[in-house]
Coordinates of C-alpha atoms in Angstrom, one line a residue:
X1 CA -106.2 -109.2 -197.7
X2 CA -107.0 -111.2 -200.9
X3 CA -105.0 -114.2 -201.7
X4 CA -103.0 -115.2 -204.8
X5 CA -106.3 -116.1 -207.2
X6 CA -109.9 -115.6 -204.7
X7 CA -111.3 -112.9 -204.7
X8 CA -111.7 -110.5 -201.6
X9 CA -114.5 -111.2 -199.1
X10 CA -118.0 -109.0 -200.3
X11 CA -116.5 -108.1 -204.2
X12 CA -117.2 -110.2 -207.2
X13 CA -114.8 -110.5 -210.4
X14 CA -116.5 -107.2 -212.0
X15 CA -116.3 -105.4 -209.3
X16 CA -112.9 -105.8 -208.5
X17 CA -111.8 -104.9 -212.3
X18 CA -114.5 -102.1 -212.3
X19 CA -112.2 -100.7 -209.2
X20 CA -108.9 -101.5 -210.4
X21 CA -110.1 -99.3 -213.5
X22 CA -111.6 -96.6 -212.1
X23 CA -107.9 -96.2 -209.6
X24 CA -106.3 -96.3 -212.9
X25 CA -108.0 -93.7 -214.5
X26 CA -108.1 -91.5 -211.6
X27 CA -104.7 -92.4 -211.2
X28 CA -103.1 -91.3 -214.5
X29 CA -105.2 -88.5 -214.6
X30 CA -104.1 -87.1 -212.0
X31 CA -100.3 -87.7 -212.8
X32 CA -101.1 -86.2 -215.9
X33 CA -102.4 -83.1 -215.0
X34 CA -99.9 -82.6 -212.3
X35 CA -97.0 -83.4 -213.6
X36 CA -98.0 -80.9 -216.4
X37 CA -98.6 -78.3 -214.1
X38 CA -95.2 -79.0 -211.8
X39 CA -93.4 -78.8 -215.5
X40 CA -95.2 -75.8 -216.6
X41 CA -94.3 -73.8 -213.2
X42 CA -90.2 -75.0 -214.2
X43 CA -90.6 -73.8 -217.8
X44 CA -92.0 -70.6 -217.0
X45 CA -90.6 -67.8 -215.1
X46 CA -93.8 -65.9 -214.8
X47 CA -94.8 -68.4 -212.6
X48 CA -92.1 -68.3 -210.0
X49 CA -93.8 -66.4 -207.6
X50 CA -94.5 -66.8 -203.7
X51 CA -98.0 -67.3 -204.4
X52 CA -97.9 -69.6 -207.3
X53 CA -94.8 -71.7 -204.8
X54 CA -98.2 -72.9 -202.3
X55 CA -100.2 -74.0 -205.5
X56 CA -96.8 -76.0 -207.1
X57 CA -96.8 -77.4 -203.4
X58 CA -100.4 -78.6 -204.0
X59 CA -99.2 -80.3 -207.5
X60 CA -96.3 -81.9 -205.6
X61 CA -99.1 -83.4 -203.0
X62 CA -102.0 -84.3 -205.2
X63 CA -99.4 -86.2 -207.7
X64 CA -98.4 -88.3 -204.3
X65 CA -102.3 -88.8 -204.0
X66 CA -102.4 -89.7 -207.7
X67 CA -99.0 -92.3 -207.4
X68 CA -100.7 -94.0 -204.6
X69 CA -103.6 -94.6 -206.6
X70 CA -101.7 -96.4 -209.0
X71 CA -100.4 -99.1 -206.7
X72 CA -103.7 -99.4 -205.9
X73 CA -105.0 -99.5 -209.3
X74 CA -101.8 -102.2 -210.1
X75 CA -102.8 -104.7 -206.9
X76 CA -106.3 -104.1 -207.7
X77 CA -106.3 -105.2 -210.6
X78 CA -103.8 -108.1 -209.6
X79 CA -106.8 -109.0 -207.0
X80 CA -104.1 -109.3 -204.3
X81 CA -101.9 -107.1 -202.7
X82 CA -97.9 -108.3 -203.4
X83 CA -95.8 -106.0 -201.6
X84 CA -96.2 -107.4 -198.2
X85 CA -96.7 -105.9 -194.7
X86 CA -93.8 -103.5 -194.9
X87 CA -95.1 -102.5 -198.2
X88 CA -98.6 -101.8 -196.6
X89 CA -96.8 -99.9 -194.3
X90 CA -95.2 -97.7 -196.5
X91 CA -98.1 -97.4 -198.7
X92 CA -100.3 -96.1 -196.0
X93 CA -97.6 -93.9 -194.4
X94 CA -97.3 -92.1 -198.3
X95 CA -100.6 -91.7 -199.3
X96 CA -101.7 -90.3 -195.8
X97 CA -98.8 -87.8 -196.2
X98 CA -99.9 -86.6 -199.4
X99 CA -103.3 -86.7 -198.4
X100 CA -102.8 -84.1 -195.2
X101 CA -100.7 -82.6 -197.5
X102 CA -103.2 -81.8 -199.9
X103 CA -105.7 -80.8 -197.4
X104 CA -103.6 -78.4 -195.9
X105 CA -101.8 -76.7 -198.8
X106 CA -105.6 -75.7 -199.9
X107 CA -106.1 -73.7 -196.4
X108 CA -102.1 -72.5 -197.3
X109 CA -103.6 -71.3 -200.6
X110 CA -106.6 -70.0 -199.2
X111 CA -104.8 -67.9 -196.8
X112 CA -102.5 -66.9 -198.9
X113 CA -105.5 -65.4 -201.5
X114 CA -106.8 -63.9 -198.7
X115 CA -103.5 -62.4 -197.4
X116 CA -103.1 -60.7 -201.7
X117 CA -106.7 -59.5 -202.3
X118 CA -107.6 -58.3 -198.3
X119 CA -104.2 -56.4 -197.5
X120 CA -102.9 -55.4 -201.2
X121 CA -99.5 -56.8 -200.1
X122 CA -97.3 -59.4 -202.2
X123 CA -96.6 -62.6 -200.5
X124 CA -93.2 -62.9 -198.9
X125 CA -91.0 -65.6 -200.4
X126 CA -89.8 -66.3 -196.9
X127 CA -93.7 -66.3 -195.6
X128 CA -94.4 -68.8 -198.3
X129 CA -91.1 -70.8 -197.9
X130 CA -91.8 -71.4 -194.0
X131 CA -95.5 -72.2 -194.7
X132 CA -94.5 -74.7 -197.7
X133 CA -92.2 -76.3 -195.1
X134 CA -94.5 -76.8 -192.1
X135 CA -96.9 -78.4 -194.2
X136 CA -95.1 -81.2 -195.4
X137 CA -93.0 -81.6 -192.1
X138 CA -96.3 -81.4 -190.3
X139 CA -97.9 -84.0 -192.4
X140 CA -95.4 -86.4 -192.5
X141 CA -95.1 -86.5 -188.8
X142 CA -99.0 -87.0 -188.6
X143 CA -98.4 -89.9 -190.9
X144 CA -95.4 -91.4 -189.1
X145 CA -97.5 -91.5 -185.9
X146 CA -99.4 -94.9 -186.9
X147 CA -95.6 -96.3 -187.7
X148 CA -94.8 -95.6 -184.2
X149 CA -98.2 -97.1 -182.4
X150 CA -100.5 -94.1 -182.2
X151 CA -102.7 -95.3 -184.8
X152 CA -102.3 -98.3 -187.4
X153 CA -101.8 -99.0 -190.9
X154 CA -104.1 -101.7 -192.6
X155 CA -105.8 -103.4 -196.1
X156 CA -108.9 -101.6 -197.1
X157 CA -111.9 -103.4 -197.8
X158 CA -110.8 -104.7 -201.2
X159 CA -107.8 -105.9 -199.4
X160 CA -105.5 -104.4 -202.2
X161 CA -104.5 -100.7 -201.1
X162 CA -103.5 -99.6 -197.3
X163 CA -105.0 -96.7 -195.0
X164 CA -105.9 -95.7 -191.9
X165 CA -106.9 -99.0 -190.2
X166 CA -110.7 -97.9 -189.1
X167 CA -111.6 -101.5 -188.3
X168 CA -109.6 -101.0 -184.6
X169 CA -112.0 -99.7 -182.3
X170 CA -110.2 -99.1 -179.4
X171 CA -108.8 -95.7 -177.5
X172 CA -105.8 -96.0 -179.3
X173 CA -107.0 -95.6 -182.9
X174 CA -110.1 -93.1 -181.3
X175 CA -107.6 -90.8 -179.5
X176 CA -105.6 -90.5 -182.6
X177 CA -108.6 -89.8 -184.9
X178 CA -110.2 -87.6 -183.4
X179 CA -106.5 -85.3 -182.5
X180 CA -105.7 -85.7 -186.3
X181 CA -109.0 -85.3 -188.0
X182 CA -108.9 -81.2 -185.6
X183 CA -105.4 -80.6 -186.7
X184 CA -105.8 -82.1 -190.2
X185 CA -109.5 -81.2 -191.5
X186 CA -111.0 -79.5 -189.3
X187 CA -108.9 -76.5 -189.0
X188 CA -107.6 -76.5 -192.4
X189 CA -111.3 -76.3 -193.5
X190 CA -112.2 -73.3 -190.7
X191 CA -109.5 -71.3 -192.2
X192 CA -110.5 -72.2 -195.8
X193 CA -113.8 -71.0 -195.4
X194 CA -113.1 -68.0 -193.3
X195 CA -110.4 -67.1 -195.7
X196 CA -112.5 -66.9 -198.6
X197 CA -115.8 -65.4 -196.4
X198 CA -113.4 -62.6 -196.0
X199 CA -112.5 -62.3 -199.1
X200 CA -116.2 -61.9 -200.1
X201 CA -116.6 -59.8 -197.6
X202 CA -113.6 -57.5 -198.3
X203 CA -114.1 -57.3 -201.9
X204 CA -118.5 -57.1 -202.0
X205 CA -118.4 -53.5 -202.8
X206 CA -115.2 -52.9 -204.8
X207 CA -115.4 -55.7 -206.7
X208 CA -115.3 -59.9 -207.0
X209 CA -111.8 -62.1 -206.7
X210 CA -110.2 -63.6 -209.6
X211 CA -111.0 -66.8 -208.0
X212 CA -113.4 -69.1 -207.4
X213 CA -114.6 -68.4 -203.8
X214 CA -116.8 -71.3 -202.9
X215 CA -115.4 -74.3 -204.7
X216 CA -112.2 -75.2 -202.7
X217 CA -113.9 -75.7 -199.5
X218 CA -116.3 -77.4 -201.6
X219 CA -113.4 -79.6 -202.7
X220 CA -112.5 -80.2 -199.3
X221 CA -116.0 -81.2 -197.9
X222 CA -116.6 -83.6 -201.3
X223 CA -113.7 -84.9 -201.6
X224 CA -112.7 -85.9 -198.1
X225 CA -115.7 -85.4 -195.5
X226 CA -116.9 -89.2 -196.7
X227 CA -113.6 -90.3 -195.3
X228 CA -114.4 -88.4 -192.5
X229 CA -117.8 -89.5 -191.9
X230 CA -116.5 -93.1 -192.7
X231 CA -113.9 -92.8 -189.6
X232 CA -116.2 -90.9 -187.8
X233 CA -118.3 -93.9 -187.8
X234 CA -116.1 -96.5 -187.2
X235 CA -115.3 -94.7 -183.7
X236 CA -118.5 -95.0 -183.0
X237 CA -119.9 -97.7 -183.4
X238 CA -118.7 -100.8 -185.4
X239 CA -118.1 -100.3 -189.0
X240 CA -118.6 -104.3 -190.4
X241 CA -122.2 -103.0 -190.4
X242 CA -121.6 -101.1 -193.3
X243 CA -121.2 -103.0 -196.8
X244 CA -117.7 -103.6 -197.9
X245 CA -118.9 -102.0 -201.1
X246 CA -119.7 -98.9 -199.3
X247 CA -117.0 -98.8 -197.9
X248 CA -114.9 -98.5 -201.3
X249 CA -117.1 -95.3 -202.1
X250 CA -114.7 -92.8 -200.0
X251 CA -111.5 -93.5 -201.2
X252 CA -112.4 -93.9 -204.7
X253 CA -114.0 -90.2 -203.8
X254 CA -111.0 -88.9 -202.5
X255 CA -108.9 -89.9 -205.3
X256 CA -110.6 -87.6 -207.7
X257 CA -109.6 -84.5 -205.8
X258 CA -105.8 -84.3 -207.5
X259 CA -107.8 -83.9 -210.8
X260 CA -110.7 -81.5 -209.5
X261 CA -107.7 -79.4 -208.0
X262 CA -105.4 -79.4 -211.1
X263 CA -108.8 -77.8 -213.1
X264 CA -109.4 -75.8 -210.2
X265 CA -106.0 -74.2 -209.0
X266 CA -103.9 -74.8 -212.3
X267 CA -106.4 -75.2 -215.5
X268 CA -108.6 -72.3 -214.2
X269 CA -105.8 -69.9 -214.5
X270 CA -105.1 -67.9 -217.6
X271 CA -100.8 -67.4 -216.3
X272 CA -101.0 -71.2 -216.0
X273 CA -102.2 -71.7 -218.6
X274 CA -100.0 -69.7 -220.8
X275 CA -97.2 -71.6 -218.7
X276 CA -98.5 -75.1 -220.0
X277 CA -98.7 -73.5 -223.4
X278 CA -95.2 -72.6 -223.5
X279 CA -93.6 -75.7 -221.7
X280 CA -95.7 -77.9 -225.2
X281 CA -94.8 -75.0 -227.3
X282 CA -90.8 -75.5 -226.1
X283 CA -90.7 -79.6 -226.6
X284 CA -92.9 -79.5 -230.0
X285 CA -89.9 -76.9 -231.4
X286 CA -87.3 -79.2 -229.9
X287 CA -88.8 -82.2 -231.6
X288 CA -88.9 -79.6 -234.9
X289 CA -85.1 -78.8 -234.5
X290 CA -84.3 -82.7 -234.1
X291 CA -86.0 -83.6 -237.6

């Protein structure tokens, strides 16, 4: 961790503000885009629907990806990180929540397509209810597992922003990856793609999905296989042999997918977007009626 005023081992002054920048974009982009989404699927009744409850779930997780980002941005650009070890603590537990979160609301909404376009049945609110639920319960007990030894919490390279401590080469922290990285990407990626080359499949002859078919487990592999190679790695064999810069690359990577999501799952819709129409339609005639 960088002190109060130095600068962290491997980074000069640039760099360090070119980072801090680049979280801070990706950070209230994100936010942005989300929260607009989240606030279009309240204005807009058309929208409350099982299906469209998985993709608000998304929001909900990529906008905890996107606020994570901001403290990261804020220390960043602070050069130090001020909240502590508790604070790293916390900070790592939340944005690995919303991170496994993320991951596997995309399989939930990959499934769920399939489940709509392969059997011509409407998703159950109870079906998408229970699978909202084990999600998050799922991924927060993932993330509690480093608070309670199976893993650790630490600073990442920049010394600013806290993760997955990779640095810990031992059985402990191997055990645990390799157990979460199956449950957590793996899996959620297998049922991703097999969802959607069903899909394909199912529809080749009567006609294409009104979705994109190729670009979530795109999203998936882009956004968070150089974490995964980057973990992958550090089990292996020892990780100070990669730059520190290098090792910034991945989560700066993974950052980006709340935005690339919001374009994919929320922009790309034409309901959506009539719901984000409607919801700036509603507050510019409110801000008519006050004047």
């Amino acid at each position: 961790m960088a002190e109060s005023g130095s600068l962290p081992t491997g980074f000069g002054e640039m760099e360090v503000l070119a980072v801090g920048m680049v979280l801070l974009v990706e950070a209230l982009a994100g936010l942005s885009l989300n929260s607009l989404t989240i606030l279009s699927f309240c204005k807009n009744p058309e929208l409350r629907t099982p299906s469209h409850l998985l993709v608000l779930s998304l929001a909900l997780a990529d906008s905890g990806i996107s606020l994570n980002a901001l403290i990261a941005a804020i220390s960043s650009l602070l050069r130090r990180w001020p909240y502590g070890s508790d604070g790293c603590q916390a900070h790592g537990f939340q944005g690995f929540a919303a991170a496994l979160a993320s991951i596997c609301n995309s399989a939930a909404i990959a499934w769920g397509r399939y489940h709509h376009y392969c059997t011509r049945s409407r998703l159950a609110w109870d079906t998408a209810v229970s699978l909202v639920l084990f999600v998050w319960l799922s991924s927060a007990f993932w993330a509690a597992l480093p608070l309670l030894g199976w893993g650790h919490y630490g600073y990442e390279p920049l010394g600013t922003c806290c993760t997955l401590d990779y640095s810990r080469r031992d059985r402990n922290f191997t055990s645990f990856l390799f157990t979460m990285a199956f449950f957590n990407f793996l899996l959620p990626l297998f049922i991703t793609l097999i969802s959607y080359r069903l899909m394909e499949e199912k529809l080749g002859k009567t006609g294409h999905p009104q979705v994109n078919t190729t670009l979530p487990a795109r999203i998936l592999l882009l956004g968070w296989g150089p974490y995964a190679l980057l973990y992958l790695y550090a089990a292996i064999t020892d990780v100070t042999l990669i730059s520190s810069k290098l090792q910034m690359v991945p989560p700066l990577m993974a950052k980006m997918v709340p935005i690339v999501n919001a374009v994919n799952y929320f922009l790309g819709s034409d309901m959506v977007h009539r719901g984000i129409w409607q919801c700036l339609s509603s507050q510019r005639s409110e801000r008519d009626r006050a004047h």
